[in-house]
Tab-separated table of C-alpha atoms and ligand atoms in Angstrom:
chain	number	residue	atom	x	y	z
A	196	MET	CA	0.063	0.006	0.021
A	197	SER	CA	1.434	3.363	-0.988
A	198	GLU	CA	2.129	6.066	1.971
A	199	THR	CA	-0.885	8.138	0.754
A	200	GLU	CA	-3.250	5.312	0.772
A	201	LEU	CA	-2.102	4.278	4.129
A	202	ARG	CA	-2.482	7.780	5.524
A	203	LYS	CA	-5.985	7.996	4.142
A	204	ARG	CA	-6.973	4.770	5.596
A	205	GLN	CA	-5.484	5.754	9.079
A	206	ALA	CA	-7.257	9.131	9.041
A	207	LYS	CA	-10.538	7.297	8.161
A	208	PHE	CA	-10.089	4.661	10.744
A	209	THR	CA	-9.306	7.351	13.420
A	210	LYS	CA	-12.875	9.023	12.505
A	211	GLU	CA	-14.590	5.786	12.973
A	212	LEU	CA	-12.930	4.992	16.236
A	213	HIS	CA	-12.835	8.282	18.022
A	214	GLY	CA	-15.565	10.362	16.350
A	215	ASP	CA	-15.244	13.879	15.036
A	216	ASP	CA	-15.152	15.672	18.300
A	217	ILE	CA	-11.652	14.835	19.489
A	218	GLY	CA	-10.153	16.755	22.528
A	219	ARG	CA	-12.895	17.799	24.821
A	220	LYS	CA	-13.022	14.391	26.359
A	221	ALA	CA	-9.841	12.595	27.776
A	222	GLY	CA	-8.889	9.483	29.671
A	223	LEU	CA	-11.817	7.194	30.773
A	224	SER	CA	-14.508	9.503	29.283
A	225	ALA	CA	-12.826	9.394	25.913
A	226	LEU	CA	-12.505	5.696	26.214
A	227	MET	CA	-16.284	5.425	26.898
A	228	SER	CA	-16.959	7.296	23.602
A	229	LYS	CA	-15.088	5.085	21.360
A	230	ASN	CA	-16.743	2.950	18.764
A	231	ASN	CA	-16.911	-0.573	19.804
A	232	SER	CA	-16.046	-2.536	16.575
A	233	ALA	CA	-13.270	-0.154	15.497
A	234	GLN	CA	-11.776	-0.386	18.967
A	235	LYS	CA	-11.818	-4.349	18.634
A	236	GLU	CA	-10.220	-3.937	15.362
A	237	ALA	CA	-7.429	-1.618	16.578
A	238	VAL	CA	-6.629	-4.015	19.547
A	239	GLN	CA	-6.330	-6.925	17.228
A	240	LYS	CA	-4.101	-5.080	14.726
A	241	TYR	CA	-1.806	-4.171	17.761
A	242	LEU	CA	-1.857	-7.359	19.489
A	243	LYS	CA	-1.459	-9.730	16.424
A	244	HIS	CA	2.116	-8.927	16.393
A	245	TRP	CA	2.922	-9.656	20.073
A	246	ASP	CA	1.663	-13.144	20.375
A	247	GLY	CA	4.516	-14.429	22.638
A	248	LYS	CA	6.911	-15.076	19.696
A	249	THR	CA	10.369	-13.906	19.962
A	250	ASP	CA	11.994	-15.678	17.120
A	251	LYS	CA	13.499	-13.885	14.087
A	252	ASP	CA	10.429	-14.138	11.721
A	253	ALA	CA	8.203	-12.794	14.337
A	254	GLU	CA	10.581	-9.857	15.038
A	255	GLU	CA	10.814	-9.370	11.159
A	256	ARG	CA	7.024	-9.052	10.968
A	257	ARG	CA	6.977	-6.489	13.744
A	258	LEU	CA	9.568	-4.514	12.096
A	259	GLU	CA	7.992	-4.535	8.859
A	260	ASP	CA	4.650	-3.478	10.067
A	261	TYR	CA	5.965	-0.717	12.589
A	262	ASN	CA	3.855	2.086	11.167
A	263	GLU	CA	0.499	0.273	11.407
A	264	ALA	CA	1.299	-1.514	14.663
A	265	THR	CA	2.411	1.844	16.408
A	266	HIS	CA	-0.515	3.584	14.988
A	267	SER	CA	-2.853	0.963	16.598
A	268	TYR	CA	-0.906	0.942	19.703
A	269	TYR	CA	-1.326	4.587	20.216
A	270	ASN	CA	-5.053	4.466	19.184
A	271	VAL	CA	-5.822	2.043	22.043
A	272	VAL	CA	-3.477	3.304	24.721
A	273	THR	CA	-3.737	7.302	24.433
A	274	ASP	CA	-6.649	7.505	26.722
A	275	PHE	CA	-5.170	5.316	29.379
A	276	TYR	CA	-1.887	7.234	29.247
A	277	GLU	CA	-3.700	10.546	29.750
A	278	TYR	CA	-5.859	9.092	32.556
A	279	GLY	CA	-2.853	7.576	34.483
A	280	TRP	CA	0.004	9.827	33.488
A	281	GLY	CA	-0.900	13.142	31.993
A	282	SER	CA	-0.301	14.669	28.544
A	283	SER	CA	3.487	14.235	28.512
A	284	PHE	CA	4.238	10.439	27.636
A	285	HIS	CA	7.658	9.999	29.115
A	286	PHE	CA	9.610	9.325	32.283
A	287	SER	CA	11.876	11.544	34.378
A	288	ARG	CA	14.223	11.776	37.239
A	289	PHE	CA	12.776	12.781	40.679
A	290	TYR	CA	14.223	14.957	43.017
A	291	LYS	CA	13.379	14.797	46.839
A	292	GLY	CA	10.340	16.941	47.463
A	293	GLU	CA	9.568	17.478	43.968
A	294	SER	CA	6.106	17.081	42.622
A	295	PHE	CA	5.423	14.519	39.735
A	296	PRO	CA	4.401	17.385	36.966
A	297	ALA	CA	7.416	19.508	38.243
A	298	SER	CA	9.750	16.623	37.433
A	299	ILE	CA	8.208	15.752	34.202
A	300	ALA	CA	8.520	19.562	33.092
A	301	ARG	CA	12.086	19.776	34.408
A	302	HIS	CA	13.111	16.590	32.446
A	303	GLU	CA	11.639	18.619	29.190
A	304	HIS	CA	13.516	21.820	30.128
A	305	TYR	CA	16.741	20.066	30.426
A	306	LEU	CA	16.510	18.650	27.072
A	307	ALA	CA	15.585	22.054	25.572
A	308	TYR	CA	18.715	23.396	27.514
A	309	LYS	CA	21.007	20.633	26.122
A	310	ALA	CA	19.617	21.101	22.567
A	311	GLY	CA	20.397	24.927	23.003
A	312	ILE	CA	16.907	25.921	21.937
A	313	GLN	CA	16.549	29.707	21.741
A	314	LYS	CA	13.713	32.095	21.327
A	315	ASP	CA	12.288	32.033	17.849
A	316	ASP	CA	14.064	28.948	16.860
A	317	LEU	CA	12.137	26.604	14.518
A	318	VAL	CA	12.091	23.322	16.184
A	319	LEU	CA	10.893	19.883	15.295
A	320	ASP	CA	9.455	17.558	17.910
A	321	VAL	CA	9.815	13.992	16.548
A	322	GLY	CA	7.020	11.826	17.823
A	323	CYS	CA	5.219	14.551	19.670
A	324	GLY	CA	2.400	12.610	21.440
A	325	VAL	CA	-0.450	15.024	22.429
A	326	GLY	CA	2.035	17.735	22.592
A	327	GLY	CA	2.712	17.914	26.268
A	328	PRO	CA	6.382	18.582	25.935
A	329	ALA	CA	5.939	20.807	22.912
A	330	ARG	CA	3.768	23.119	24.863
A	331	GLU	CA	6.148	23.208	27.926
A	332	ILE	CA	9.391	23.663	25.779
A	333	ALA	CA	7.592	26.507	23.642
A	334	ARG	CA	6.687	28.425	26.849
A	335	PHE	CA	10.069	27.801	28.393
A	336	THR	CA	12.215	29.043	25.408
A	337	GLY	CA	9.800	30.983	23.290
A	338	CYS	CA	10.629	28.820	20.287
A	339	ASN	CA	8.237	27.633	17.622
A	340	VAL	CA	7.542	24.012	17.372
A	341	ILE	CA	6.343	21.585	14.703
A	342	GLY	CA	5.213	18.419	16.158
A	343	LEU	CA	5.451	15.226	13.910
A	344	ASN	CA	3.304	12.303	14.557
A	345	ASN	CA	1.987	9.232	12.668
A	346	ASN	CA	-0.988	9.031	14.982
A	347	ASP	CA	-4.115	11.085	13.872
A	348	TYR	CA	-5.922	10.821	17.202
A	349	GLN	CA	-2.849	12.215	19.023
A	350	ILE	CA	-2.325	14.961	16.429
A	351	ALA	CA	-6.128	16.156	16.730
A	352	LYS	CA	-5.666	16.322	20.595
A	353	ALA	CA	-2.290	18.171	20.441
A	354	LYS	CA	-4.129	20.894	18.056
A	355	TYR	CA	-6.977	21.054	20.539
A	356	TYR	CA	-4.645	21.668	23.570
A	357	ALA	CA	-2.567	24.177	21.708
A	358	LYS	CA	-5.792	26.206	20.917
A	359	LYS	CA	-7.158	25.747	24.430
A	360	TYR	CA	-3.822	26.934	26.047
A	361	ASN	CA	-3.466	29.927	23.398
A	362	LEU	CA	-0.203	28.462	22.058
A	363	SER	CA	-1.465	27.878	18.460
A	364	ASP	CA	0.737	30.792	17.040
A	365	GLN	CA	3.802	29.084	18.312
A	366	MET	CA	3.123	25.519	17.248
A	367	ASP	CA	1.616	23.090	14.703
A	368	PHE	CA	1.172	19.349	14.528
A	369	VAL	CA	1.494	17.391	11.160
A	370	LYS	CA	0.923	13.699	10.389
A	371	GLY	CA	3.972	11.828	9.070
A	372	ASP	CA	6.166	8.942	9.530
A	373	PHE	CA	9.460	9.924	11.002
A	374	MET	CA	11.074	7.240	8.687
A	375	HIS	CA	10.006	9.281	5.631
A	376	MET	CA	9.828	12.975	6.524
A	377	ASP	CA	8.213	15.402	4.074
A	378	PHE	CA	9.951	18.512	5.230
A	379	GLU	CA	12.440	20.336	2.938
A	380	GLU	CA	16.065	19.692	3.688
A	381	ASN	CA	17.955	22.009	6.184
A	382	THR	CA	14.669	23.412	7.682
A	383	PHE	CA	14.902	23.148	11.372
A	384	ASP	CA	17.447	25.038	13.870
A	385	LYS	CA	16.998	22.417	16.387
A	386	VAL	CA	15.395	18.981	16.491
A	387	TYR	CA	14.355	16.890	19.678
A	388	ALA	CA	12.804	13.491	20.359
A	389	ILE	CA	11.492	12.280	23.643
A	390	GLU	CA	10.858	8.563	24.192
A	391	ALA	CA	9.610	8.189	20.580
A	392	THR	CA	12.398	7.039	18.217
A	393	CYS	CA	12.563	3.622	19.725
A	394	HIS	CA	9.475	2.883	17.778
A	395	ALA	CA	11.598	2.979	14.647
A	396	PRO	CA	12.329	-0.350	12.892
A	397	LYS	CA	15.890	0.889	12.196
A	398	LEU	CA	17.274	3.878	14.172
A	399	GLU	CA	19.681	4.924	11.192
A	400	GLY	CA	16.251	5.399	9.232
A	401	VAL	CA	14.912	7.846	11.865
A	402	TYR	CA	18.248	9.585	12.559
A	403	SER	CA	19.113	10.022	8.873
A	404	GLU	CA	15.761	11.875	8.230
A	405	ILE	CA	16.388	14.100	11.203
A	406	TYR	CA	19.904	14.889	9.944
A	407	LYS	CA	18.359	15.734	6.456
A	408	VAL	CA	15.776	18.228	7.967
A	409	LEU	CA	18.115	19.904	10.402
A	410	LYS	CA	20.082	22.966	9.308
A	411	PRO	CA	23.876	22.581	9.112
A	412	GLY	CA	25.275	23.474	12.516
A	413	GLY	CA	21.938	22.568	14.178
A	414	THR	CA	21.478	20.270	17.273
A	415	PHE	CA	19.547	17.175	17.744
A	416	ALA	CA	18.789	16.027	21.279
A	417	VAL	CA	17.045	12.880	22.266
A	418	TYR	CA	16.039	10.750	25.126
A	419	GLU	CA	16.390	7.331	23.753
A	420	TRP	CA	14.947	4.074	25.059
A	421	VAL	CA	17.736	1.475	24.848
A	422	MET	CA	19.070	-1.807	26.460
A	423	THR	CA	22.281	-0.904	28.365
A	424	ASP	CA	25.601	-2.507	28.412
A	425	ASN	CA	24.525	-4.948	31.078
A	426	TYR	CA	21.918	-6.518	28.611
A	427	ASP	CA	22.643	-9.782	26.921
A	428	GLU	CA	20.424	-10.604	24.101
A	429	ASN	CA	21.218	-14.362	24.459
A	430	ASN	CA	20.215	-14.554	28.222
A	431	PRO	CA	16.399	-15.702	28.240
A	432	GLU	CA	15.913	-13.517	31.528
A	433	HIS	CA	17.091	-10.466	29.810
A	434	ARG	CA	15.232	-11.212	26.618
A	435	LYS	CA	11.994	-11.746	28.500
A	436	ILE	CA	12.244	-8.343	30.175
A	437	ALA	CA	13.007	-6.625	26.674
A	438	TYR	CA	10.052	-8.472	25.139
A	439	GLU	CA	7.687	-7.405	27.943
A	440	ILE	CA	8.961	-3.748	27.346
A	441	GLU	CA	8.354	-4.424	23.485
A	442	LEU	CA	4.782	-5.984	23.857
A	443	GLY	CA	3.540	-3.414	26.566
A	444	ASP	CA	4.993	-0.284	24.805
A	445	GLY	CA	4.323	-1.212	21.063
A	446	ILE	CA	8.054	-1.303	20.146
A	447	PRO	CA	9.250	-3.545	17.380
A	448	LYS	CA	12.541	-4.133	18.660
A	449	MET	CA	14.583	-2.739	21.597
A	450	PHE	CA	18.078	-1.831	20.496
A	451	HIS	CA	21.413	-1.797	22.332
A	452	VAL	CA	22.827	1.569	23.343
A	453	ASP	CA	25.829	1.073	21.037
A	454	VAL	CA	23.230	0.405	18.171
A	455	ALA	CA	21.980	3.933	18.796
A	456	LYS	CA	25.204	5.792	19.190
A	457	THR	CA	26.696	4.080	15.960
A	458	ALA	CA	23.550	4.886	14.212
A	459	LEU	CA	24.008	8.713	14.906
A	460	LYS	CA	27.580	8.474	13.808
A	461	ASN	CA	26.725	6.742	10.548
A	462	CYS	CA	24.247	9.269	9.641
A	463	GLY	CA	26.874	12.001	10.004
A	464	PHE	CA	26.205	13.450	13.300
A	465	GLU	CA	28.929	14.564	15.670
A	466	VAL	CA	27.904	13.031	19.065
A	467	LEU	CA	28.591	15.669	21.788
A	468	VAL	CA	26.805	14.124	24.666
A	469	SER	CA	26.267	10.358	25.368
A	470	GLU	CA	24.929	9.930	28.973
A	471	ASP	CA	22.468	7.560	30.595
A	472	LEU	CA	20.649	9.791	33.041
A	473	ALA	CA	19.182	6.752	34.843
A	474	ASN	CA	22.523	5.509	35.754
A	475	ASN	CA	23.064	7.546	38.842
A	476	ASP	CA	22.596	7.419	42.750
A	477	ASP	CA	19.134	8.997	42.662
A	478	GLU	CA	17.405	8.254	45.897
A	479	ILE	CA	14.003	8.105	43.993
A	480	PRO	CA	14.368	5.942	40.952
A	481	TRP	CA	12.661	7.116	37.665
A	482	TYR	CA	10.350	4.073	37.716
A	483	TYR	CA	8.925	4.640	41.182
A	484	PRO	CA	5.606	5.467	39.975
A	485	LEU	CA	5.001	2.006	38.776
A	486	THR	CA	6.288	0.295	41.778
A	487	GLY	CA	3.662	1.504	44.074
A	488	GLU	CA	6.171	2.247	46.979
A	489	TRP	CA	4.582	4.684	49.322
A	490	LYS	CA	7.933	5.660	50.833
A	491	TYR	CA	8.665	7.639	47.592
A	492	VAL	CA	5.436	9.631	47.442
A	493	GLN	CA	6.758	13.305	47.348
A	494	ASN	CA	3.685	15.349	47.248
A	495	LEU	CA	0.084	14.615	48.586
A	496	ALA	CA	-1.376	16.567	45.585
A	497	ASN	CA	-0.064	13.802	43.280
A	498	LEU	CA	-1.816	10.951	45.320
A	499	ALA	CA	-4.199	10.220	42.371
A	500	THR	CA	-1.441	9.875	39.842
A	501	PHE	CA	0.566	7.728	42.333
A	502	PHE	CA	-2.537	5.548	42.955
A	503	ARG	CA	-3.246	5.030	39.247
A	504	THR	CA	0.184	4.045	38.280
A	505	SER	CA	0.954	1.853	41.221
A	506	TYR	CA	0.219	-2.015	41.049
A	507	LEU	CA	-3.011	-1.613	43.157
A	508	GLY	CA	-4.276	1.030	41.136
A	509	ARG	CA	-3.633	-0.693	37.967
A	510	GLN	CA	-5.548	-3.713	39.219
A	511	PHE	CA	-8.310	-1.397	40.271
A	512	THR	CA	-8.297	0.215	36.722
A	513	THR	CA	-8.341	-3.300	35.064
A	514	THR	CA	-11.198	-4.532	37.284
A	515	MET	CA	-13.165	-1.271	36.641
A	516	VAL	CA	-12.599	-1.329	32.857
A	517	THR	CA	-13.578	-5.280	32.849
A	518	VAL	CA	-16.978	-4.325	34.448
A	519	MET	CA	-17.426	-1.267	32.159
A	520	GLU	CA	-16.677	-3.477	29.082
A	521	LYS	CA	-19.316	-6.169	30.379
A	522	LEU	CA	-21.847	-3.368	30.859
A	523	GLY	CA	-21.217	-2.032	27.194
A	524	LEU	CA	-19.951	1.239	28.726
A	525	ALA	CA	-16.246	0.617	27.600
A	526	PRO	CA	-15.554	-0.680	24.032
A	527	GLU	CA	-14.570	-4.216	23.670
A	528	GLY	CA	-10.811	-5.153	23.876
A	529	SER	CA	-10.208	-2.565	26.453
A	530	LYS	CA	-9.527	-5.116	29.177
A	531	GLU	CA	-6.743	-6.666	26.838
A	532	VAL	CA	-5.216	-3.198	26.588
A	533	THR	CA	-4.988	-2.922	30.330
A	534	ALA	CA	-3.387	-6.387	30.399
A	535	ALA	CA	-0.711	-5.343	27.911
A	536	LEU	CA	-0.064	-2.179	29.866
A	537	GLU	CA	0.448	-4.264	32.941
A	538	ASN	CA	3.249	-6.025	30.890
A	539	ALA	CA	4.731	-2.659	30.209
A	540	ALA	CA	4.615	-1.748	33.761
A	541	VAL	CA	6.232	-5.083	34.965
A	542	GLY	CA	8.959	-5.025	32.333
A	543	LEU	CA	10.019	-1.441	32.838
A	544	VAL	CA	10.296	-1.874	36.572
A	545	ALA	CA	12.364	-5.082	36.026
A	546	GLY	CA	14.454	-3.353	33.398
A	547	GLY	CA	14.895	-0.289	35.424
A	548	ARG	CA	15.823	-2.334	38.807
A	549	SER	CA	18.335	-4.421	36.989
A	550	LYS	CA	19.761	-1.417	34.909
A	551	LEU	CA	19.276	-3.545	31.837
A	552	PHE	CA	17.163	-0.772	30.375
A	553	THR	CA	16.935	2.969	30.392
A	554	PRO	CA	14.307	5.313	29.037
A	555	MET	CA	16.633	8.351	29.202
A	556	MET	CA	19.756	7.730	27.297
A	557	LEU	CA	20.548	11.208	26.472
A	558	PHE	CA	22.428	12.038	23.163
A	559	VAL	CA	23.114	15.431	21.896
A	560	ALA	CA	24.304	15.416	18.406
A	561	LYS	CA	25.300	18.094	15.924
A	562	LYS	CA	25.082	18.347	12.251
A	563	PRO	CA	28.376	19.771	11.100
A	564	ALA	CA	28.204	23.424	9.914
A	565	GLU	CA	29.813	22.586	6.809
A	566	ALA	CA	27.515	19.649	6.149
A	567	GLU	CA	25.904	19.135	2.649
A	568	THR	CA	22.853	16.679	2.875
A	569	SER	CA	23.249	14.178	0.139
A	570	PRO	CA	19.642	12.934	-0.399
A	571	SER	CA	20.758	9.747	-1.863
A	572	THR	CA	22.839	8.965	1.191
A	573	SER	CA	19.792	9.861	3.649
A	574	LYS	CA	17.494	8.074	1.575
A	575	LYS	CA	19.681	4.771	1.399
A	576	THR	CA	20.007	4.690	5.304
A	577	ALA	CA	16.341	5.347	5.604
A	578	GLU	CA	15.330	2.194	3.748
B	1152	LIG	C1	5.936	3.684	24.971
B	1152	LIG	C2	6.938	4.707	25.200
B	1152	LIG	C3	8.221	4.857	24.307
B	1152	LIG	C4	7.061	5.709	26.315
B	1152	LIG	C5	5.795	5.851	27.233
B	1152	LIG	C6	6.456	5.937	28.575
B	1152	LIG	C7	5.207	5.893	29.743
B	1152	LIG	C8	4.581	7.259	29.754
B	1152	LIG	C9	4.281	4.864	29.650
B	1152	LIG	C10	5.020	3.452	29.847
B	1152	LIG	C11	4.057	2.603	30.406
B	1152	LIG	C12	2.816	3.372	30.568
B	1152	LIG	C13	1.639	3.032	31.638
B	1152	LIG	C14	0.804	3.780	31.995
B	1152	LIG	C15	0.979	5.278	31.712
B	1152	LIG	C16	2.002	5.612	30.769
B	1152	LIG	C17	3.259	4.700	30.658
B	1152	LIG	C18	3.998	4.954	32.185
B	1152	LIG	C19	-0.397	3.493	33.055
B	1152	LIG	C20	0.000	3.929	34.311
B	1152	LIG	C21	-1.682	4.170	32.608
B	1152	LIG	C22	-2.876	3.787	33.436
B	1152	LIG	C23	-3.112	2.236	33.264
B	1152	LIG	O1	-4.101	1.947	34.045
B	1152	LIG	C24	-1.786	1.383	33.832
B	1152	LIG	C25	-0.515	1.817	32.912
B	1152	LIG	C26	0.678	1.174	33.108
B	1152	LIG	C27	1.817	1.459	31.993
B	1153	LIG	C1	5.684	7.433	24.077
B	1153	LIG	S1	5.215	8.606	22.961
B	1153	LIG	C2	6.025	10.093	23.351
B	1153	LIG	C3	5.347	11.299	22.940
B	1153	LIG	C4	5.988	12.574	23.281
B	1153	LIG	N1	7.340	12.790	22.731
B	1153	LIG	C5	5.837	12.802	24.668
B	1153	LIG	O1	7.063	12.806	25.392
B	1153	LIG	O2	4.845	13.143	25.183
B	1153	LIG	C6	5.772	8.156	21.386
B	1153	LIG	C7	5.326	8.958	20.369
B	1153	LIG	O3	6.042	8.604	19.056
B	1153	LIG	C8	5.185	8.531	17.881
B	1153	LIG	N2	5.473	7.759	16.878
B	1153	LIG	C9	5.669	6.441	16.923
B	1153	LIG	N3	6.070	5.900	15.740
B	1153	LIG	C10	6.168	6.948	14.860
B	1153	LIG	C11	6.510	7.202	13.475
B	1153	LIG	N4	6.814	6.166	12.710
B	1153	LIG	N5	6.342	8.479	12.999
B	1153	LIG	C12	6.151	9.445	13.761
B	1153	LIG	N6	5.711	9.315	15.043
B	1153	LIG	C13	5.809	8.092	15.578
B	1153	LIG	C14	3.768	7.939	18.595
B	1153	LIG	O4	2.649	8.170	17.873
B	1153	LIG	C15	3.853	8.813	20.046
B	1153	LIG	O5	3.260	9.957	19.923
């Protein structure tokens, strides 16, 4: 199917699934408004690739179908993410006494700072979600942001929030696959990506597209999801953790940190910073909201978030969604989505505790000032 046909089909399906009036409802009330048969189809489209198989053929199929698989994943999890986490879909470090939203915002500010984003810069947010980080970074720096996303539902939501918070003049959100970007070469002053490029079937593909659209001398900063140096692909215990993360988070294949670093260099980037922000002595680990350990609760105002993300809260949500599905209040397949998200939580905590995995491998990379983009090279690596 051609790219244009796929886009049309995905846009039509989004209308069927979520209706026309996207934005006003979020979380469980948005879930309750979804079309039943479309939801069932979306859940099947996502889960068909995660049938427990970890052999090369199964992996190959997931890599090939990355666009549809991820599109379907975010069609079914976005409402749960907003309900449980908020509108920035990423992790962060936690300082003692710091509230949950403050730490999420600080993580975004830090990336903007490392990327050197300035007032009036034109910035690309690769895999922008519903625009939480774009809104924060635009306010923080005064830059202009284009958010790129292959999920129509999230784009509609991001546009709705930008308007609601009077930020439409500073940002726009466009549909597109980050493996094949439509922007002109040398367009953006800075590019950032937060916990999104791990959905790529090949990191060289997305990084080379970023290189292409970045101006010479421009900076790309990314929080990458990778398996660390402690990870051994041939160790079944390790592979199980990686698979749980892939399944629960809609990722075709978790790559090793060296794969990411090498990919950046192969695309022509000069890697200025390469640091695992999770590899530290922080008293409060990044994955604490998913562990349900009360000792880490920093702020009573965040109790609702803490409860929803904790093991107990997740069981509560699963039970509630199961009952809602039985009563016809939630669309069919919602229960399966909460089960997949449970895998995500378990895999992420196991990966975090064992330091086999990090969601915050910070890379800051520069496109050399004298760089000439050769379309043939960037095309070749994108394939
Ligand atoms: C998928 C990628 C690359 C990044 C997303 C990171 C996180 C924002 C999510 C990873 C697992 C998610 C879960 C939830 C919210 C968003 C995540 C932490 C829930 C807490 C949402 C509410 C559900 O009832 C349970 C979910 C568990 C997993
Ligand atoms: C975990 S979310 C992170 C969103 C956002 N960066 C944030 O922190 O809130 C990953 C995002 O990547 C987007 N994404 C995944 N694959 C993509 C692709 N091939 N092209 C464009 N966006 C993609 C998803 O739709 C989703 O918005």
